[in-house]
């Protein structure tokens, strides 16, 4: 797969899945745009990309819930075009129907869904020019109910339907739209639930024992799937939700 002369915007690329995807795509020749709120961590990823000998990425310090216009305009100002939009930024919180507050629900939907709709809409004119594509980072939680992750599951199920609707509506303009649906991937996201490293390891051990392939996912697994779906090798694929889950869903787990 070759991403030479392709401009790839990766939201949430200061950490985890987004950071690794940005480094991986840059290694395949992409001009990468790093987007997140934490400038220090974005610069760490930028330096890693430069030290690999890849092209210098553009860093945009931005909150996806507020700064969609800025993300698109700064990208086009700097690189002149957009070939791929990777909607990866997301949050994970625990809640259920009894304890959810409307403020917490709004924050989840704003971050994991509304921002994706807004950013995608603003990118369309540029993606049309390049016959580009959109990749949404969803979750197996979009396909299966997970206890105490109600608002997260709702956000990802909606993202899956968004992916299919956008694929249908933009196909005639030669813009593809796909998603990956990972199961547990080893990233810092679990620590944002306020757990310590021992509790985090216990979660990973539980998932590992359930998944048919006998391990949890690594960011290299998601990066490989993202690269394939956003590359020209997948030019006949749109509206697809690709499970990156070690067989979890076919075994009935999340
Ligand atoms: N890890 C898993 O097991 C797993 C499984 C399935 C799906 N996913 C999905 O994968 C995506 C990435 O998660 P991860 O595991 O890599 O988590 P992570 O390491 O916590 O990274 C989350 C990223 O999202 C960014 N972000 C969050 N809110 C933002 C906002 N308002 N504006 C801009 N950026 C924002 C963060 O950047 P800043 O803090 O710099 O803003 C960070 O770069 C998420 O959509 C998540 O739902 C993860």
PDB file of C-alpha atoms and ligand atoms in Angstrom:
ATOM      1  CA  UNK A   1       0.000   0.000   0.000  1.00  0.00           C
ATOM      2  CA  UNK A   2       1.294   3.381  -0.967  1.00  0.00           C
ATOM      3  CA  UNK A   3       0.116   6.691   0.487  1.00  0.00           C
ATOM      4  CA  UNK A   4       2.566   8.925  -1.353  1.00  0.00           C
ATOM      5  CA  UNK A   5       0.976  12.319  -2.146  1.00  0.00           C
ATOM      6  CA  UNK A   6      -2.033  11.466   0.037  1.00  0.00           C
ATOM      7  CA  UNK A   7      -3.035  13.887   2.769  1.00  0.00           C
ATOM      8  CA  UNK A   8      -4.493  12.000   5.720  1.00  0.00           C
ATOM      9  CA  UNK A   9      -6.228  13.729   8.652  1.00  0.00           C
ATOM     10  CA  UNK A  10      -6.243  11.615  11.833  1.00  0.00           C
ATOM     11  CA  UNK A  11      -8.312  12.920  14.746  1.00  0.00           C
ATOM     12  CA  UNK A  12      -7.265  11.740  18.188  1.00  0.00           C
ATOM     13  CA  UNK A  13      -3.698  11.116  17.035  1.00  0.00           C
ATOM     14  CA  UNK A  14      -2.041  12.174  20.294  1.00  0.00           C
ATOM     15  CA  UNK A  15      -2.527   8.673  21.744  1.00  0.00           C
ATOM     16  CA  UNK A  16      -3.386   5.017  21.168  1.00  0.00           C
ATOM     17  CA  UNK A  17      -5.017   3.882  17.934  1.00  0.00           C
ATOM     18  CA  UNK A  18      -4.833   7.290  16.215  1.00  0.00           C
ATOM     19  CA  UNK A  19      -1.183   7.908  17.089  1.00  0.00           C
ATOM     20  CA  UNK A  20      -0.090   4.517  15.779  1.00  0.00           C
ATOM     21  CA  UNK A  21      -2.187   4.837  12.605  1.00  0.00           C
ATOM     22  CA  UNK A  22      -0.607   8.238  11.906  1.00  0.00           C
ATOM     23  CA  UNK A  23       2.924   6.865  12.321  1.00  0.00           C
ATOM     24  CA  UNK A  24       2.101   3.809  10.177  1.00  0.00           C
ATOM     25  CA  UNK A  25       0.491   5.785   7.333  1.00  0.00           C
ATOM     26  CA  UNK A  26       3.349   8.302   7.373  1.00  0.00           C
ATOM     27  CA  UNK A  27       5.758   5.372   6.971  1.00  0.00           C
ATOM     28  CA  UNK A  28       3.817   4.454   3.826  1.00  0.00           C
ATOM     29  CA  UNK A  29       4.341   7.939   2.414  1.00  0.00           C
ATOM     30  CA  UNK A  30       1.301   9.891   3.681  1.00  0.00           C
ATOM     31  CA  UNK A  31       1.363  13.546   4.607  1.00  0.00           C
ATOM     32  CA  UNK A  32      -0.306  13.254   7.977  1.00  0.00           C
ATOM     33  CA  UNK A  33      -2.325  15.809   9.935  1.00  0.00           C
ATOM     34  CA  UNK A  34      -2.231  15.171  13.686  1.00  0.00           C
ATOM     35  CA  UNK A  35      -5.288  16.410  15.603  1.00  0.00           C
ATOM     36  CA  UNK A  36      -5.967  16.447  19.353  1.00  0.00           C
ATOM     37  CA  UNK A  37      -6.119  18.706  22.401  1.00  0.00           C
ATOM     38  CA  UNK A  38      -2.855  17.680  24.057  1.00  0.00           C
ATOM     39  CA  UNK A  39      -0.121  19.628  22.243  1.00  0.00           C
ATOM     40  CA  UNK A  40       2.747  17.922  24.055  1.00  0.00           C
ATOM     41  CA  UNK A  41       1.598  14.433  23.089  1.00  0.00           C
ATOM     42  CA  UNK A  42       0.878  15.539  19.501  1.00  0.00           C
ATOM     43  CA  UNK A  43       4.438  16.845  19.275  1.00  0.00           C
ATOM     44  CA  UNK A  44       5.788  13.534  20.616  1.00  0.00           C
ATOM     45  CA  UNK A  45       3.985  11.742  17.756  1.00  0.00           C
ATOM     46  CA  UNK A  46       5.244  14.360  15.282  1.00  0.00           C
ATOM     47  CA  UNK A  47       8.831  13.790  16.458  1.00  0.00           C
ATOM     48  CA  UNK A  48       8.433  10.029  16.169  1.00  0.00           C
ATOM     49  CA  UNK A  49       7.244  10.433  12.559  1.00  0.00           C
ATOM     50  CA  UNK A  50      10.172  12.736  11.727  1.00  0.00           C
ATOM     51  CA  UNK A  51      12.693  10.427  13.378  1.00  0.00           C
ATOM     52  CA  UNK A  52      11.362   7.558  11.225  1.00  0.00           C
ATOM     53  CA  UNK A  53      12.356   9.611   8.179  1.00  0.00           C
ATOM     54  CA  UNK A  54       8.724  10.207   7.109  1.00  0.00           C
ATOM     55  CA  UNK A  55       7.411  13.586   5.873  1.00  0.00           C
ATOM     56  CA  UNK A  56       6.897  16.218   8.548  1.00  0.00           C
ATOM     57  CA  UNK A  57       3.292  16.091   9.770  1.00  0.00           C
ATOM     58  CA  UNK A  58       1.079  19.083  10.458  1.00  0.00           C
ATOM     59  CA  UNK A  59      -0.042  19.416  14.089  1.00  0.00           C
ATOM     60  CA  UNK A  60      -3.438  21.003  14.731  1.00  0.00           C
ATOM     61  CA  UNK A  61      -4.283  21.500  18.382  1.00  0.00           C
ATOM     62  CA  UNK A  62      -8.060  21.250  18.321  1.00  0.00           C
ATOM     63  CA  UNK A  63     -11.102  19.967  20.150  1.00  0.00           C
ATOM     64  CA  UNK A  64     -13.232  18.008  17.676  1.00  0.00           C
ATOM     65  CA  UNK A  65     -16.414  19.122  19.443  1.00  0.00           C
ATOM     66  CA  UNK A  66     -15.651  22.787  18.717  1.00  0.00           C
ATOM     67  CA  UNK A  67     -12.958  23.216  16.075  1.00  0.00           C
ATOM     68  CA  UNK A  68     -14.086  21.320  12.950  1.00  0.00           C
ATOM     69  CA  UNK A  69     -13.810  24.349  10.681  1.00  0.00           C
ATOM     70  CA  UNK A  70     -10.268  25.021  11.944  1.00  0.00           C
ATOM     71  CA  UNK A  71      -9.199  21.391  11.334  1.00  0.00           C
ATOM     72  CA  UNK A  72     -10.319  21.469   7.700  1.00  0.00           C
ATOM     73  CA  UNK A  73      -9.166  25.002   6.877  1.00  0.00           C
ATOM     74  CA  UNK A  74      -5.698  24.595   8.418  1.00  0.00           C
ATOM     75  CA  UNK A  75      -5.207  21.280   6.610  1.00  0.00           C
ATOM     76  CA  UNK A  76      -6.143  22.726   3.228  1.00  0.00           C
ATOM     77  CA  UNK A  77      -4.130  25.895   3.854  1.00  0.00           C
ATOM     78  CA  UNK A  78      -1.035  23.778   4.604  1.00  0.00           C
ATOM     79  CA  UNK A  79      -1.316  20.784   2.246  1.00  0.00           C
ATOM     80  CA  UNK A  80      -3.826  22.061  -0.349  1.00  0.00           C
ATOM     81  CA  UNK A  81      -6.060  18.983  -0.267  1.00  0.00           C
ATOM     82  CA  UNK A  82      -7.520  16.107   1.763  1.00  0.00           C
ATOM     83  CA  UNK A  83      -7.444  12.499   0.570  1.00  0.00           C
ATOM     84  CA  UNK A  84      -8.458  10.643   3.730  1.00  0.00           C
ATOM     85  CA  UNK A  85     -10.347  11.637   6.866  1.00  0.00           C
ATOM     86  CA  UNK A  86      -9.917   9.276   9.821  1.00  0.00           C
ATOM     87  CA  UNK A  87     -12.516  10.008  12.511  1.00  0.00           C
ATOM     88  CA  UNK A  88     -10.836   8.340  15.463  1.00  0.00           C
ATOM     89  CA  UNK A  89     -11.066  10.756  18.430  1.00  0.00           C
ATOM     90  CA  UNK A  90     -13.311   9.299  21.084  1.00  0.00           C
ATOM     91  CA  UNK A  91     -13.983   8.940  24.785  1.00  0.00           C
ATOM     92  CA  UNK A  92     -15.040   6.004  26.955  1.00  0.00           C
ATOM     93  CA  UNK A  93     -17.146   6.432  30.092  1.00  0.00           C
ATOM     94  CA  UNK A  94     -19.107   4.039  32.276  1.00  0.00           C
ATOM     95  CA  UNK A  95     -22.831   4.638  32.723  1.00  0.00           C
ATOM     96  CA  UNK A  96     -26.215   2.968  32.602  1.00  0.00           C
ATOM     97  CA  UNK A  97     -29.840   4.044  32.382  1.00  0.00           C
ATOM     98  CA  UNK A  98     -30.050   4.555  36.171  1.00  0.00           C
ATOM     99  CA  UNK A  99     -27.022   6.794  36.670  1.00  0.00           C
ATOM    100  CA  UNK A 100     -26.562   8.619  33.343  1.00  0.00           C
ATOM    101  CA  UNK A 101     -26.858  12.401  33.459  1.00  0.00           C
ATOM    102  CA  UNK A 102     -27.936  14.315  30.381  1.00  0.00           C
ATOM    103  CA  UNK A 103     -24.704  16.372  30.603  1.00  0.00           C
ATOM    104  CA  UNK A 104     -22.599  13.204  30.456  1.00  0.00           C
ATOM    105  CA  UNK A 105     -24.721  11.795  27.639  1.00  0.00           C
ATOM    106  CA  UNK A 106     -24.397  15.036  25.638  1.00  0.00           C
ATOM    107  CA  UNK A 107     -20.605  15.003  26.097  1.00  0.00           C
ATOM    108  CA  UNK A 108     -20.399  11.415  24.836  1.00  0.00           C
ATOM    109  CA  UNK A 109     -22.576  12.112  21.792  1.00  0.00           C
ATOM    110  CA  UNK A 110     -20.833  15.429  21.064  1.00  0.00           C
ATOM    111  CA  UNK A 111     -17.423  13.750  21.045  1.00  0.00           C
ATOM    112  CA  UNK A 112     -18.065  10.316  19.555  1.00  0.00           C
ATOM    113  CA  UNK A 113     -20.806  11.167  17.058  1.00  0.00           C
ATOM    114  CA  UNK A 114     -21.759  14.814  16.502  1.00  0.00           C
ATOM    115  CA  UNK A 115     -18.165  15.918  15.883  1.00  0.00           C
ATOM    116  CA  UNK A 116     -17.763  13.146  13.305  1.00  0.00           C
ATOM    117  CA  UNK A 117     -20.861  14.307  11.441  1.00  0.00           C
ATOM    118  CA  UNK A 118     -19.692  17.912  11.460  1.00  0.00           C
ATOM    119  CA  UNK A 119     -16.091  17.197  10.443  1.00  0.00           C
ATOM    120  CA  UNK A 120     -17.165  14.816   7.684  1.00  0.00           C
ATOM    121  CA  UNK A 121     -19.611  17.367   6.291  1.00  0.00           C
ATOM    122  CA  UNK A 122     -16.900  20.044   6.145  1.00  0.00           C
ATOM    123  CA  UNK A 123     -14.456  17.650   4.450  1.00  0.00           C
ATOM    124  CA  UNK A 124     -16.811  16.588   1.624  1.00  0.00           C
ATOM    125  CA  UNK A 125     -15.891  19.278  -0.962  1.00  0.00           C
ATOM    126  CA  UNK A 126     -12.193  18.401  -0.565  1.00  0.00           C
ATOM    127  CA  UNK A 127     -12.738  14.624  -0.560  1.00  0.00           C
ATOM    128  CA  UNK A 128     -14.766  14.988  -3.747  1.00  0.00           C
ATOM    129  CA  UNK A 129     -11.817  16.677  -5.469  1.00  0.00           C
ATOM    130  CA  UNK A 130      -9.470  13.796  -4.611  1.00  0.00           C
ATOM    131  CA  UNK A 131     -12.005  10.901  -4.848  1.00  0.00           C
ATOM    132  CA  UNK A 132     -11.038  10.408  -1.244  1.00  0.00           C
ATOM    133  CA  UNK A 133     -12.442   8.413   1.625  1.00  0.00           C
ATOM    134  CA  UNK A 134     -13.577   8.470   5.243  1.00  0.00           C
ATOM    135  CA  UNK A 135     -12.714   5.925   7.926  1.00  0.00           C
ATOM    136  CA  UNK A 136     -14.593   5.902  11.228  1.00  0.00           C
ATOM    137  CA  UNK A 137     -13.133   4.185  14.282  1.00  0.00           C
ATOM    138  CA  UNK A 138     -16.152   2.503  15.828  1.00  0.00           C
ATOM    139  CA  UNK A 139     -16.162  -0.460  18.230  1.00  0.00           C
ATOM    140  CA  UNK A 140     -17.586  -3.924  18.771  1.00  0.00           C
ATOM    141  CA  UNK A 141     -19.631  -2.000  21.393  1.00  0.00           C
ATOM    142  CA  UNK A 142     -21.574  -0.595  18.438  1.00  0.00           C
ATOM    143  CA  UNK A 143     -22.737  -4.102  17.575  1.00  0.00           C
ATOM    144  CA  UNK A 144     -23.304  -5.651  20.984  1.00  0.00           C
ATOM    145  CA  UNK A 145     -24.658  -4.256  24.252  1.00  0.00           C
ATOM    146  CA  UNK A 146     -21.984  -3.996  26.954  1.00  0.00           C
ATOM    147  CA  UNK A 147     -23.033  -3.675  30.603  1.00  0.00           C
ATOM    148  CA  UNK A 148     -22.424  -0.215  32.065  1.00  0.00           C
ATOM    149  CA  UNK A 149     -21.281   1.306  28.775  1.00  0.00           C
ATOM    150  CA  UNK A 150     -24.702   2.510  27.639  1.00  0.00           C
ATOM    151  CA  UNK A 151     -23.863   5.922  26.182  1.00  0.00           C
ATOM    152  CA  UNK A 152     -20.647   4.600  24.588  1.00  0.00           C
ATOM    153  CA  UNK A 153     -22.557   1.711  22.952  1.00  0.00           C
ATOM    154  CA  UNK A 154     -25.202   4.137  21.668  1.00  0.00           C
ATOM    155  CA  UNK A 155     -22.539   6.463  20.247  1.00  0.00           C
ATOM    156  CA  UNK A 156     -20.801   3.633  18.388  1.00  0.00           C
ATOM    157  CA  UNK A 157     -24.022   1.985  17.118  1.00  0.00           C
ATOM    158  CA  UNK A 158     -25.007   5.387  15.708  1.00  0.00           C
ATOM    159  CA  UNK A 159     -21.551   5.789  14.178  1.00  0.00           C
ATOM    160  CA  UNK A 160     -22.012   2.456  12.399  1.00  0.00           C
ATOM    161  CA  UNK A 161     -25.317   3.577  10.896  1.00  0.00           C
ATOM    162  CA  UNK A 162     -23.747   6.951   9.999  1.00  0.00           C
ATOM    163  CA  UNK A 163     -20.987   5.058   8.163  1.00  0.00           C
ATOM    164  CA  UNK A 164     -23.499   3.134   6.067  1.00  0.00           C
ATOM    165  CA  UNK A 165     -25.703   6.176   5.313  1.00  0.00           C
ATOM    166  CA  UNK A 166     -22.706   8.289   4.275  1.00  0.00           C
ATOM    167  CA  UNK A 167     -21.341   5.472   2.097  1.00  0.00           C
ATOM    168  CA  UNK A 168     -24.666   5.337   0.288  1.00  0.00           C
ATOM    169  CA  UNK A 169     -25.124   9.098  -0.055  1.00  0.00           C
ATOM    170  CA  UNK A 170     -21.574   9.861  -1.246  1.00  0.00           C
ATOM    171  CA  UNK A 171     -20.902   6.863  -3.502  1.00  0.00           C
ATOM    172  CA  UNK A 172     -22.065   8.708  -6.625  1.00  0.00           C
ATOM    173  CA  UNK A 173     -19.428  11.361  -5.844  1.00  0.00           C
ATOM    174  CA  UNK A 174     -16.728   8.682  -5.606  1.00  0.00           C
ATOM    175  CA  UNK A 175     -16.205   9.177  -1.880  1.00  0.00           C
ATOM    176  CA  UNK A 176     -15.964   5.942   0.109  1.00  0.00           C
ATOM    177  CA  UNK A 177     -16.855   5.601   3.799  1.00  0.00           C
ATOM    178  CA  UNK A 178     -15.974   2.619   5.999  1.00  0.00           C
ATOM    179  CA  UNK A 179     -15.461   1.798   9.668  1.00  0.00           C
ATOM    180  CA  UNK A 180     -13.353  -0.501  11.769  1.00  0.00           C
ATOM    181  CA  UNK A 181     -14.953  -2.056  14.846  1.00  0.00           C
ATOM    182  CA  UNK A 182     -12.203  -3.072  17.257  1.00  0.00           C
ATOM    183  CA  UNK A 183     -12.669  -5.161  20.390  1.00  0.00           C
ATOM    184  CA  UNK A 184     -10.287  -4.419  23.296  1.00  0.00           C
ATOM    185  CA  UNK A 185      -7.075  -2.843  22.006  1.00  0.00           C
ATOM    186  CA  UNK A 186      -4.179  -2.133  24.394  1.00  0.00           C
ATOM    187  CA  UNK A 187      -4.267   1.694  24.638  1.00  0.00           C
ATOM    188  CA  UNK A 188      -4.470   4.247  27.473  1.00  0.00           C
ATOM    189  CA  UNK A 189      -8.277   4.553  27.057  1.00  0.00           C
ATOM    190  CA  UNK A 190      -9.068   2.125  29.914  1.00  0.00           C
ATOM    191  CA  UNK A 191      -7.064   4.242  32.357  1.00  0.00           C
ATOM    192  CA  UNK A 192      -9.420   7.156  31.571  1.00  0.00           C
ATOM    193  CA  UNK A 193     -12.053   5.164  33.509  1.00  0.00           C
ATOM    194  CA  UNK A 194     -10.037   5.967  36.635  1.00  0.00           C
ATOM    195  CA  UNK A 195      -8.618   2.463  37.151  1.00  0.00           C
ATOM    196  CA  UNK A 196      -5.037   1.606  38.132  1.00  0.00           C
ATOM    197  CA  UNK A 197      -2.625  -0.561  36.153  1.00  0.00           C
ATOM    198  CA  UNK A 198      -3.559  -3.717  38.088  1.00  0.00           C
ATOM    199  CA  UNK A 199      -7.256  -3.284  37.320  1.00  0.00           C
ATOM    200  CA  UNK A 200      -6.396  -2.516  33.713  1.00  0.00           C
ATOM    201  CA  UNK A 201      -4.382  -5.740  33.455  1.00  0.00           C
ATOM    202  CA  UNK A 202      -7.290  -7.686  34.977  1.00  0.00           C
ATOM    203  CA  UNK A 203      -9.600  -6.311  32.260  1.00  0.00           C
ATOM    204  CA  UNK A 204      -7.118  -7.267  29.534  1.00  0.00           C
ATOM    205  CA  UNK A 205      -6.732 -10.773  31.029  1.00  0.00           C
ATOM    206  CA  UNK A 206     -10.505 -11.272  31.036  1.00  0.00           C
ATOM    207  CA  UNK A 207     -10.827 -10.216  27.406  1.00  0.00           C
ATOM    208  CA  UNK A 208      -7.829 -12.329  26.402  1.00  0.00           C
ATOM    209  CA  UNK A 209      -9.389 -15.438  27.933  1.00  0.00           C
ATOM    210  CA  UNK A 210     -12.637 -14.870  26.004  1.00  0.00           C
ATOM    211  CA  UNK A 211     -11.349 -13.982  22.550  1.00  0.00           C
ATOM    212  CA  UNK A 212     -11.033 -16.975  20.197  1.00  0.00           C
ATOM    213  CA  UNK A 213      -7.583 -15.859  18.985  1.00  0.00           C
ATOM    214  CA  UNK A 214      -6.398 -15.883  22.623  1.00  0.00           C
ATOM    215  CA  UNK A 215      -5.119 -12.329  22.882  1.00  0.00           C
ATOM    216  CA  UNK A 216      -6.366  -8.766  23.003  1.00  0.00           C
ATOM    217  CA  UNK A 217      -5.654  -6.397  20.128  1.00  0.00           C
ATOM    218  CA  UNK A 218      -2.637  -4.162  19.649  1.00  0.00           C
ATOM    219  CA  UNK A 219      -2.547  -0.821  17.858  1.00  0.00           C
ATOM    220  CA  UNK A 220      -0.633  -2.504  15.023  1.00  0.00           C
ATOM    221  CA  UNK A 221      -3.793  -4.567  14.364  1.00  0.00           C
ATOM    222  CA  UNK A 222      -5.996  -1.482  14.007  1.00  0.00           C
ATOM    223  CA  UNK A 223      -3.378   0.402  11.960  1.00  0.00           C
ATOM    224  CA  UNK A 224      -3.168  -2.434   9.422  1.00  0.00           C
ATOM    225  CA  UNK A 225      -6.980  -2.476   9.026  1.00  0.00           C
ATOM    226  CA  UNK A 226      -7.161   1.323   8.764  1.00  0.00           C
ATOM    227  CA  UNK A 227      -4.397   1.390   6.158  1.00  0.00           C
ATOM    228  CA  UNK A 228      -6.114  -1.240   4.019  1.00  0.00           C
ATOM    229  CA  UNK A 229      -9.573   0.377   4.052  1.00  0.00           C
ATOM    230  CA  UNK A 230      -8.218   3.870   3.350  1.00  0.00           C
ATOM    231  CA  UNK A 231      -5.847   2.716   0.593  1.00  0.00           C
ATOM    232  CA  UNK A 232      -6.501   2.383  -3.122  1.00  0.00           C
ATOM    233  CA  UNK A 233      -6.414  -1.405  -2.598  1.00  0.00           C
ATOM    234  CA  UNK A 234      -9.931  -1.031  -1.114  1.00  0.00           C
ATOM    235  CA  UNK A 235     -11.274   1.136  -3.948  1.00  0.00           C
ATOM    236  CA  UNK A 236     -14.353  -1.136  -4.404  1.00  0.00           C
ATOM    237  CA  UNK A 237     -15.169  -1.213  -0.666  1.00  0.00           C
ATOM    238  CA  UNK A 238     -17.620   1.231   0.882  1.00  0.00           C
ATOM    239  CA  UNK A 239     -20.182   0.970   3.679  1.00  0.00           C
ATOM    240  CA  UNK A 240     -18.190  -1.822   5.340  1.00  0.00           C
ATOM    241  CA  UNK A 241     -17.834  -2.274   9.109  1.00  0.00           C
ATOM    242  CA  UNK A 242     -14.680  -4.341   9.607  1.00  0.00           C
ATOM    243  CA  UNK A 243     -14.401  -6.207  12.920  1.00  0.00           C
ATOM    244  CA  UNK A 244     -10.861  -6.114  14.316  1.00  0.00           C
ATOM    245  CA  UNK A 245     -11.706  -8.323  17.265  1.00  0.00           C
ATOM    246  CA  UNK A 246      -9.836 -11.625  17.384  1.00  0.00           C
ATOM    247  CA  UNK A 247     -13.130 -13.384  16.678  1.00  0.00           C
ATOM    248  CA  UNK A 248     -14.869 -11.865  19.743  1.00  0.00           C
ATOM    249  CA  UNK A 249     -18.161 -11.085  18.015  1.00  0.00           C
ATOM    250  CA  UNK A 250     -18.583 -14.473  16.357  1.00  0.00           C
ATOM    251  CA  UNK A 251     -17.986 -16.034  19.774  1.00  0.00           C
ATOM    252  CA  UNK A 252     -20.706 -13.816  21.272  1.00  0.00           C
ATOM    253  CA  UNK A 253     -18.379 -11.529  23.266  1.00  0.00           C
ATOM    254  CA  UNK A 254     -17.758  -7.780  22.935  1.00  0.00           C
TER     255      UNK A 254
HETATM  256  N1  LIG B   1      -8.793   0.866  22.902  1.00  0.00           N
HETATM  257  C1  LIG B   1      -9.860   0.116  22.668  1.00  0.00           C
HETATM  258  O1  LIG B   1     -10.030  -0.977  23.252  1.00  0.00           O
HETATM  259  C2  LIG B   1     -10.883   0.560  21.654  1.00  0.00           C
HETATM  260  C3  LIG B   1     -11.779  -0.409  21.187  1.00  0.00           C
HETATM  261  C4  LIG B   1     -12.739  -0.032  20.248  1.00  0.00           C
HETATM  262  C5  LIG B   1     -12.790   1.269  19.802  1.00  0.00           C
HETATM  263  N2  LIG B   1     -11.908   2.193  20.280  1.00  0.00           N
HETATM  264  C6  LIG B   1     -12.028   3.565  19.752  1.00  0.00           C
HETATM  265  O2  LIG B   1     -10.798   3.968  19.237  1.00  0.00           O
HETATM  266  C7  LIG B   1     -10.693   5.401  19.264  1.00  0.00           C
HETATM  267  C8  LIG B   1      -9.360   5.781  19.869  1.00  0.00           C
HETATM  268  O3  LIG B   1      -9.292   5.255  21.181  1.00  0.00           O
HETATM  269  P1  LIG B   1      -7.934   4.821  21.904  1.00  0.00           P
HETATM  270  O4  LIG B   1      -8.179   3.499  22.494  1.00  0.00           O
HETATM  271  O5  LIG B   1      -6.783   5.044  21.021  1.00  0.00           O
HETATM  272  O6  LIG B   1      -7.977   5.862  23.114  1.00  0.00           O
HETATM  273  P2  LIG B   1      -6.924   6.939  23.682  1.00  0.00           P
HETATM  274  O7  LIG B   1      -5.572   6.367  23.691  1.00  0.00           O
HETATM  275  O8  LIG B   1      -7.549   7.414  24.960  1.00  0.00           O
HETATM  276  O9  LIG B   1      -7.007   8.072  22.588  1.00  0.00           O
HETATM  277  C9  LIG B   1      -8.148   8.872  22.413  1.00  0.00           C
HETATM  278  C10 LIG B   1      -7.788  10.003  21.481  1.00  0.00           C
HETATM  279  O10 LIG B   1      -8.966  10.797  21.263  1.00  0.00           O
HETATM  280  C11 LIG B   1      -8.613  12.150  21.428  1.00  0.00           C
HETATM  281  N3  LIG B   1      -9.769  12.941  21.847  1.00  0.00           N
HETATM  282  C12 LIG B   1     -10.692  12.658  22.797  1.00  0.00           C
HETATM  283  N4  LIG B   1     -11.586  13.658  22.901  1.00  0.00           N
HETATM  284  C13 LIG B   1     -11.196  14.612  22.002  1.00  0.00           C
HETATM  285  C14 LIG B   1     -11.704  15.884  21.639  1.00  0.00           C
HETATM  286  N5  LIG B   1     -12.802  16.408  22.220  1.00  0.00           N
HETATM  287  N6  LIG B   1     -11.070  16.589  20.674  1.00  0.00           N
HETATM  288  C15 LIG B   1      -9.960  16.079  20.065  1.00  0.00           C
HETATM  289  N7  LIG B   1      -9.435  14.874  20.363  1.00  0.00           N
HETATM  290  C16 LIG B   1     -10.056  14.156  21.326  1.00  0.00           C
HETATM  291  C17 LIG B   1      -7.490  12.161  22.463  1.00  0.00           C
HETATM  292  O11 LIG B   1      -6.683  13.314  22.262  1.00  0.00           O
HETATM  293  P3  LIG B   1      -6.485  14.530  23.303  1.00  0.00           P
HETATM  294  O12 LIG B   1      -6.590  13.979  24.682  1.00  0.00           O
HETATM  295  O13 LIG B   1      -5.130  15.070  22.928  1.00  0.00           O
HETATM  296  O14 LIG B   1      -7.574  15.491  22.946  1.00  0.00           O
HETATM  297  C18 LIG B   1      -6.714  10.910  22.066  1.00  0.00           C
HETATM  298  O15 LIG B   1      -5.775  11.223  21.057  1.00  0.00           O
HETATM  299  C19 LIG B   1     -11.905   5.872  20.088  1.00  0.00           C
HETATM  300  O16 LIG B   1     -12.906   6.346  19.212  1.00  0.00           O
HETATM  301  C20 LIG B   1     -12.366   4.609  20.790  1.00  0.00           C
HETATM  302  O17 LIG B   1     -13.748   4.638  21.071  1.00  0.00           O
HETATM  303  C21 LIG B   1     -10.957   1.858  21.189  1.00  0.00           C
END
